[in-house]
Coordinates of C-alpha atoms and ligand atoms in Angstrom, one line a residue:
Chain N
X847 CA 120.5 -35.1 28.4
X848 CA 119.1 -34.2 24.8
X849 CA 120.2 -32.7 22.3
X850 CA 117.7 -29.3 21.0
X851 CA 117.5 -30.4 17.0
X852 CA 116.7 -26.4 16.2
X853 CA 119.6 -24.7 17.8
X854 CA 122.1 -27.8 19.4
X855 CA 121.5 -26.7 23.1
X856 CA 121.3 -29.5 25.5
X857 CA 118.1 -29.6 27.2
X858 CA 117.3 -31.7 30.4
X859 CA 113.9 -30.5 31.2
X860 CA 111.2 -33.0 30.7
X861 CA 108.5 -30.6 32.6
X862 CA 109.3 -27.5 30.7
X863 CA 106.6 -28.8 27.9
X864 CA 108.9 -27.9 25.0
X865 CA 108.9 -31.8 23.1
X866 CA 107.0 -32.9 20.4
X867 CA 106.9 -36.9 19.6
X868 CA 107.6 -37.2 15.8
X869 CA 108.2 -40.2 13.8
X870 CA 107.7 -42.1 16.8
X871 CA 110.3 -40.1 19.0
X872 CA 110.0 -37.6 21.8
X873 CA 112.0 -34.4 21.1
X874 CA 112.8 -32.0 23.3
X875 CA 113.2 -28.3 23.4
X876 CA 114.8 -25.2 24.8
X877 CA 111.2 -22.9 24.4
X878 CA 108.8 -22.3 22.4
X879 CA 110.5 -20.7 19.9
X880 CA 112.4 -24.0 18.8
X881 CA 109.7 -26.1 19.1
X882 CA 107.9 -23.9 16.8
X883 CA 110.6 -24.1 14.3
X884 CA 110.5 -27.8 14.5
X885 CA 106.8 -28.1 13.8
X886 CA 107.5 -25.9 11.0
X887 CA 110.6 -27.6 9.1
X888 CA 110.6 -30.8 10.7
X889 CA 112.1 -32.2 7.8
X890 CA 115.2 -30.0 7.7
X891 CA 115.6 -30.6 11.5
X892 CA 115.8 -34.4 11.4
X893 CA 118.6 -34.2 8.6
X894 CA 120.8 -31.9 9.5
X895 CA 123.1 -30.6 7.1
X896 CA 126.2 -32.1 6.5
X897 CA 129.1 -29.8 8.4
X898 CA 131.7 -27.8 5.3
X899 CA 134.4 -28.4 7.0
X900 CA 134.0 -32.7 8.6
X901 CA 136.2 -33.3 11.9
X902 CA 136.2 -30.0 12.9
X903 CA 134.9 -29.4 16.4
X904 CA 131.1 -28.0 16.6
X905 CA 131.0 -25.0 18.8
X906 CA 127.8 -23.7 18.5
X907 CA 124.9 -25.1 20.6
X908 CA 127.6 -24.3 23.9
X909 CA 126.1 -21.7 25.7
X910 CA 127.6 -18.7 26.0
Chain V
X243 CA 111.9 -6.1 5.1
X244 CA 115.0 -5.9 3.4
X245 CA 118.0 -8.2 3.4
X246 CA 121.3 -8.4 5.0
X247 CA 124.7 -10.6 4.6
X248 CA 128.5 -10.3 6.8
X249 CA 131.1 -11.6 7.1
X250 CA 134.0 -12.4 8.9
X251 CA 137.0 -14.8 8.0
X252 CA 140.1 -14.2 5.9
X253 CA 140.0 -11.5 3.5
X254 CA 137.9 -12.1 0.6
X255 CA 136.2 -10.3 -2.6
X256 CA 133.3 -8.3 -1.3
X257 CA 132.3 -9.6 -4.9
X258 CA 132.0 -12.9 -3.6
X259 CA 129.0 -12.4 -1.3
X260 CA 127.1 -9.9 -3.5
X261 CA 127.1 -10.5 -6.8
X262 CA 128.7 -13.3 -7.3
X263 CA 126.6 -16.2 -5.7
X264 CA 123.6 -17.9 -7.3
X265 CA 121.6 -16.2 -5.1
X266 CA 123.6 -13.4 -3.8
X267 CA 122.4 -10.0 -2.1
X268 CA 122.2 -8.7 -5.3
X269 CA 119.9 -11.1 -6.9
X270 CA 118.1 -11.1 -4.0
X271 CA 117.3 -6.9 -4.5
X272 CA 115.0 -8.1 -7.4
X273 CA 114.3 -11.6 -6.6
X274 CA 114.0 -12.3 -2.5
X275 CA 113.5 -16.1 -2.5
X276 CA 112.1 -15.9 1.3
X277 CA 110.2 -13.2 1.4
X278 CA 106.7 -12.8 0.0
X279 CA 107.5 -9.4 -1.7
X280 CA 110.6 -10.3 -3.6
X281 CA 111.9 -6.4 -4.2
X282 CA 114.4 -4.6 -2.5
X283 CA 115.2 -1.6 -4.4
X284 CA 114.9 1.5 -1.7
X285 CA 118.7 1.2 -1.6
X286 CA 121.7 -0.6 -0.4
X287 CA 124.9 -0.1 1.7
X288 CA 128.2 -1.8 2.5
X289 CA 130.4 -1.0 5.3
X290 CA 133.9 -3.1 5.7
X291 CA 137.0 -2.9 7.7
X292 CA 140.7 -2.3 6.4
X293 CA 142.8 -2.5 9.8
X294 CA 145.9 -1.8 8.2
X295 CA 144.2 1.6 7.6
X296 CA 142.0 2.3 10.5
X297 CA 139.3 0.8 12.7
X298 CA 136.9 2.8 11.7
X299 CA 135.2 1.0 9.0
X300 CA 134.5 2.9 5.4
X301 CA 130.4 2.9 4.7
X302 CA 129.5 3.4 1.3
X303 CA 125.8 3.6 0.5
X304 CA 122.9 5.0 -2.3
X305 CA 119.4 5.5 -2.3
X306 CA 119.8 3.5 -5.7
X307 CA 118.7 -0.4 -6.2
X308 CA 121.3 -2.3 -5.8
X309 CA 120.9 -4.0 -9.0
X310 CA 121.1 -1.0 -10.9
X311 CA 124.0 0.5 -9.3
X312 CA 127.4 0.4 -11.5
X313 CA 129.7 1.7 -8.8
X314 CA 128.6 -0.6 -6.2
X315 CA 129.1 -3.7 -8.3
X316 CA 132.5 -2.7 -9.3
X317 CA 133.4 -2.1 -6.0
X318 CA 133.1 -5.0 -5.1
X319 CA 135.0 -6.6 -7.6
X320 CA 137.9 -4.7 -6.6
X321 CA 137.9 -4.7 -2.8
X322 CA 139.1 -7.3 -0.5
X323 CA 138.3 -7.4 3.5
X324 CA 137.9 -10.3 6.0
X325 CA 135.2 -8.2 7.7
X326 CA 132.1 -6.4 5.7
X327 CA 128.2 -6.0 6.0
X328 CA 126.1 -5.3 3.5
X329 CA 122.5 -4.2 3.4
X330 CA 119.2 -4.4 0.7
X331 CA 116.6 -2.1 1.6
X332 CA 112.5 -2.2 1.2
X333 CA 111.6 1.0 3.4
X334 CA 108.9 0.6 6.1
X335 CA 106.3 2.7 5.4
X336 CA 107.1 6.2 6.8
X337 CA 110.9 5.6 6.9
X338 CA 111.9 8.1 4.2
X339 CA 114.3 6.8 1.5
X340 CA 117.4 8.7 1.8
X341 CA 121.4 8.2 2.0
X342 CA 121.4 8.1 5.8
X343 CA 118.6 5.5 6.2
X344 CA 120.6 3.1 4.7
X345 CA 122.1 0.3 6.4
X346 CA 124.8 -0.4 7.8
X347 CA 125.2 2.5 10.5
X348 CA 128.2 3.3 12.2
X349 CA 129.1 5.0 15.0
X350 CA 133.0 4.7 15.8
X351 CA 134.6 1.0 15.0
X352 CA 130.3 -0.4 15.1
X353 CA 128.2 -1.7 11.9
X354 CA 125.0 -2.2 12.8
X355 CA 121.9 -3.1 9.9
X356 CA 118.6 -4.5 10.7
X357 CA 115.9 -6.7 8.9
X358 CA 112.7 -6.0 10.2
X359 CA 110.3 -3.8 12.2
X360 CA 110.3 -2.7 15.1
X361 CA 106.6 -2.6 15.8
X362 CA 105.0 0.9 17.1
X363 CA 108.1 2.9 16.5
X364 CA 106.7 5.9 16.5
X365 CA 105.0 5.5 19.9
X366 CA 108.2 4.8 21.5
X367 CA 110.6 7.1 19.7
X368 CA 110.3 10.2 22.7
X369 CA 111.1 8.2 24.7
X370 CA 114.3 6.4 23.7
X371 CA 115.5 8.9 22.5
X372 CA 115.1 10.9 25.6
X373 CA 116.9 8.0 27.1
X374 CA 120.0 9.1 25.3
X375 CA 122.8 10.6 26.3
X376 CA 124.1 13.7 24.1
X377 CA 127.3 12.0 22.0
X378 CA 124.9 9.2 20.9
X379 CA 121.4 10.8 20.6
X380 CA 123.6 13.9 18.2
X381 CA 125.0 10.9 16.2
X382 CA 121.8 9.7 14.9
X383 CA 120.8 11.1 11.2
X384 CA 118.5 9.5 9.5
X385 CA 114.5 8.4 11.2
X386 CA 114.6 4.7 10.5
X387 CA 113.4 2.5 13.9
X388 CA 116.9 0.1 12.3
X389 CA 119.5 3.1 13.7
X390 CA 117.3 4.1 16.4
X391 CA 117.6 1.0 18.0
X392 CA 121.4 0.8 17.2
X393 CA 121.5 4.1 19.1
X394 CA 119.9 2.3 22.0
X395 CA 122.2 -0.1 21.5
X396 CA 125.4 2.1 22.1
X397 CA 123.8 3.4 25.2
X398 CA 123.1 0.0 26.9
X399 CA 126.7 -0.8 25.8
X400 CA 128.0 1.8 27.7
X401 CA 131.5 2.2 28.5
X402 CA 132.8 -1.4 26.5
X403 CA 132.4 0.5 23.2
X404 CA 135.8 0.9 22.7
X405 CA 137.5 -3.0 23.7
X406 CA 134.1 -5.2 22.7
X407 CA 134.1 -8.9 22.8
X408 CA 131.6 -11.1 20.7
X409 CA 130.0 -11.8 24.3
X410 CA 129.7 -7.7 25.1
X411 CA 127.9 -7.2 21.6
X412 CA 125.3 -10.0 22.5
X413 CA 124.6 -8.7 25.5
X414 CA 124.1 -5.9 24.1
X415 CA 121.8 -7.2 21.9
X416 CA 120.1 -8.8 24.1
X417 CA 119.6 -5.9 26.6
X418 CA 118.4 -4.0 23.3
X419 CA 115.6 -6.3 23.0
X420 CA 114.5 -6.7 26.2
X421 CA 114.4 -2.3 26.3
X422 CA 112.2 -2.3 23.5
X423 CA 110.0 -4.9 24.1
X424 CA 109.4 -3.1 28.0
X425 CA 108.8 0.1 26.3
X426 CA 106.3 -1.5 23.9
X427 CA 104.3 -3.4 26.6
X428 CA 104.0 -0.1 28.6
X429 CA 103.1 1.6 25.4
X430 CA 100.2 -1.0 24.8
X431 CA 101.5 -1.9 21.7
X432 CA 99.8 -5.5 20.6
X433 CA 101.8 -6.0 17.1
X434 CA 104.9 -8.3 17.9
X435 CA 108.4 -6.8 16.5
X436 CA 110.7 -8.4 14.4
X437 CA 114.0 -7.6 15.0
X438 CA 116.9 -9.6 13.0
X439 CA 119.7 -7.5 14.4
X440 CA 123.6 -7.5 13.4
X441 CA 126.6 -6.0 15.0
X442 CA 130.2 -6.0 14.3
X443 CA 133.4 -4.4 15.7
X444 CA 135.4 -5.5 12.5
X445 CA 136.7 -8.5 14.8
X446 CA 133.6 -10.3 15.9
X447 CA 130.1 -10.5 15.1
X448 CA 126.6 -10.8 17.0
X449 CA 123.1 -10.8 15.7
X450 CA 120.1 -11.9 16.7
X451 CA 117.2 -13.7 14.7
X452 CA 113.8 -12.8 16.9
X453 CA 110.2 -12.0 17.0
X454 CA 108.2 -10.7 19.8
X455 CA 105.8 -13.7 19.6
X456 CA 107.4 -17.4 19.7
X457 CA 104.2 -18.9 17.9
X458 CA 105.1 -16.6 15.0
X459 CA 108.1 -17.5 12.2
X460 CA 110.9 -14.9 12.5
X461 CA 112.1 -13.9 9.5
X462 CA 114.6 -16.3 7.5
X463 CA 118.7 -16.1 9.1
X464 CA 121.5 -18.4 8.1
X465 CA 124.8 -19.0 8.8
X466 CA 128.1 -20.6 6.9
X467 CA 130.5 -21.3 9.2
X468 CA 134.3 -22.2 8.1
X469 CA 134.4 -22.8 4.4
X470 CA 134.7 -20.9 1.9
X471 CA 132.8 -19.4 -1.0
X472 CA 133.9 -20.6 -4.0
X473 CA 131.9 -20.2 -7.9
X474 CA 133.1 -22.5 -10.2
X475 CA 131.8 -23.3 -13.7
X476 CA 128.9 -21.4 -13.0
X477 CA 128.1 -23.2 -9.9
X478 CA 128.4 -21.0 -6.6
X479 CA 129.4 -23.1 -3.1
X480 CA 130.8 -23.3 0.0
X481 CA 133.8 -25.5 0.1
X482 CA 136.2 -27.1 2.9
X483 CA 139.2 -25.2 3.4
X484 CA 142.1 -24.9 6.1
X485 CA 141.3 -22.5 8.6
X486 CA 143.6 -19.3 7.5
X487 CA 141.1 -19.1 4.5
X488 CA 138.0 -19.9 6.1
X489 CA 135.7 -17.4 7.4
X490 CA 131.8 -17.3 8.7
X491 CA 128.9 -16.0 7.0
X492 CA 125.6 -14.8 8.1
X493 CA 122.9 -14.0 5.8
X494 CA 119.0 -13.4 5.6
X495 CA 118.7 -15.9 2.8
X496 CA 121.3 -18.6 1.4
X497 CA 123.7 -17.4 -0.7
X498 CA 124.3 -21.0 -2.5
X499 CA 121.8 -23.8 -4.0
X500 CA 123.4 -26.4 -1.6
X501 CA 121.0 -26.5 1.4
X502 CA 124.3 -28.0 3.5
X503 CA 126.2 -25.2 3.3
X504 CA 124.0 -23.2 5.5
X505 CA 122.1 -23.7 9.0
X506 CA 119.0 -21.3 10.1
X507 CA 120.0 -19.2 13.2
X508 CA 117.3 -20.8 16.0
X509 CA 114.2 -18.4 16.8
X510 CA 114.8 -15.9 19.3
X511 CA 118.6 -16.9 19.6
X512 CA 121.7 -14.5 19.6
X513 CA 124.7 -16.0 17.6
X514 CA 128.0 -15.1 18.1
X515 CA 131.0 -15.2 16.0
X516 CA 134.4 -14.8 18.1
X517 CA 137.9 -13.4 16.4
X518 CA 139.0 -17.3 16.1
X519 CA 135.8 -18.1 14.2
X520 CA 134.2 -20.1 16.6
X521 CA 130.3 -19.8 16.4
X522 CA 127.9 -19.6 19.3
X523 CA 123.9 -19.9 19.6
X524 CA 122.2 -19.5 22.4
X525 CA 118.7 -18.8 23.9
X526 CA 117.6 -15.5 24.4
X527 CA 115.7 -15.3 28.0
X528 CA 112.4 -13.6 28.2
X529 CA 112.3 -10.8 30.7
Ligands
LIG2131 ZN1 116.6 -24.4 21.1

């Protein structure tokens, strides 16, 4: 199981063709959309910002 | 393509989302950071909710630029609420600019406002709003595609108008989408949509950041989620604070210099904010 570095989904799907390799890593995706994203700000993505409130539980990324 | 900001969280200044942040909406009407025409001056509007009053939320809007607008600004120096949109406009071409095609719309305890297009309005406008029953299709006043699709909107969420969860307003949003984007492919239109929707009850929020086509960059959406604005010695950020006076923020542009105070929305994802704060992202199918 991965974790989607656009939107914090897990994604399990190695055949859905949603991964880029970057930096020497394979990253996988939830669609197209994401993966675009990535491409775009790959930067941002492999950073993440730091959470405004540390220790608190991250609820997004859960599906609904 | 205008701007948008809400909120929800323990009541705060309206002031402190839109003129008070380095780049707050306000700033934003003359100087957009993230869009490539930085003015939007066709008007403004802020809706919020006082629930010790009523539901119903009070809408206040002008055809003025927001920057301009004396009554707006000290409004919202003197009003506190823990739930509020607020809305920049740049009109589409064709969408009049006039009091009642400013964001947000309401329609009973709903705000809805809109940043975007959606592509080949006019070829689909008979028929959505033939779709319509009577009580929503008579509550629609201005001609903006933005409260045309709200009014779709109100129709797909049918009888849950009244008791709506964050989950109901998504998937309403969602069902919205996937309307529009049938009617569009049967109308032949090629142009992809962009459609960064928003909706609130006053006690949860939903919007959606998407564009028809993944390949293409929706335009910009951010969240804050449980901190609180705070501008201190001229310097304007989101700080750590126990949860009765934290509160989330969504905006089409951060509000703050401090990159880690905000995260983009994914593409084509619908984000939720519940009444206990607690934020939600997740895919949008495709039809
Ligand atoms: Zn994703």
């Amino acid at each position: 199981m991965a974790i989607d570095l656009v939107c914090g989904m897990e994604v399990n799907d190695y055949a859905s063709g949603y991964s880029v390799i970057y930096a020497g890593e394979r990253y996988l995706f939830c669609s197209e959309g994401c993966l675009a994203e990535f491409e775009r700000h790959p930067q941002e993505y492999m950073s993440p910002p730091v959470s405004c409130c540390p220790g608190r539980s991250e609820e997004d990324g859960s599906s609904v | 393509m205008c701007r948008f900001v809400g909120y929800l969280g323990s009541d705060i200044l309206i002031a402190d989302l839109i003129s008070r942040p380095a780049n707050s909406l306000i700033r934003q009407s003359y100087k957009a950071r993230e869009r490539s025409e930085p003015l939007n001056g066709d008007g403004f509007g802020v809706g919020w909710y006082a629930p010790d009053i009523t539901r119903e939320p009070c809408v206040f809007t002008s055809i003025t630029p927001a920057w301009s607008n004396r009554n707006f600004i000290n409004l919202a120096e003197h009003t506190r609420s823990g739930s509020f949109f607020s809305h920049i406009r740049a009109a589409s071409p064709g969408m009049g600019v006039s009091e009642v095609n400013c964001h947000p719309f309401r329609n009973g305890s709903l705000l809805w406002m809109h940043n975007g297009t959606v592509e080949g309005f006019q070829a689909i406008k008979r028929r959505l709003r033939n779709s319509l029953p009577d009580h929503i299709y008579d509550a629609i006043e201005g001609t903006t595609d933005s409260e045309h699709a709200f009014a779709l909107f109100l129709k797909l969420l049918g009888e849950k108008k009244e008791q709506t969860s964050a989950a109901d307003l998504a998937e309403g949003l969602v069902n919205t989408i996937w309307q529009l984007e049938e009617w569009a492919r049967e109308a032949e239109i090629l142009k992809p949509s962009v459609c960064n929707f928003a909706v609130t009850d006053g006690r949860a929020i939903a919007s959606v950041r998407y564009v028809s086509d993944p390949q293409i960059e929706p335009i910009s959406l951010y969240y804050s989620k449980r901190g609180k604005f705070q501008c201190c010695e001229g310097r304007s950020e989101i700080v750590e604070c126990c949860a009765e006076e934290s509160g989330v923020i969504i905006a089409s542009e951060r509000l703050t210099d401090k990159s880690g105070d905000w995260k983009r929305v994914a593409p084509n994802h619908v984000l939720t904010v519940d009444t206990h704060l607690n934020v939600k992202v997740r895919l949008i199918p495709e039809v």
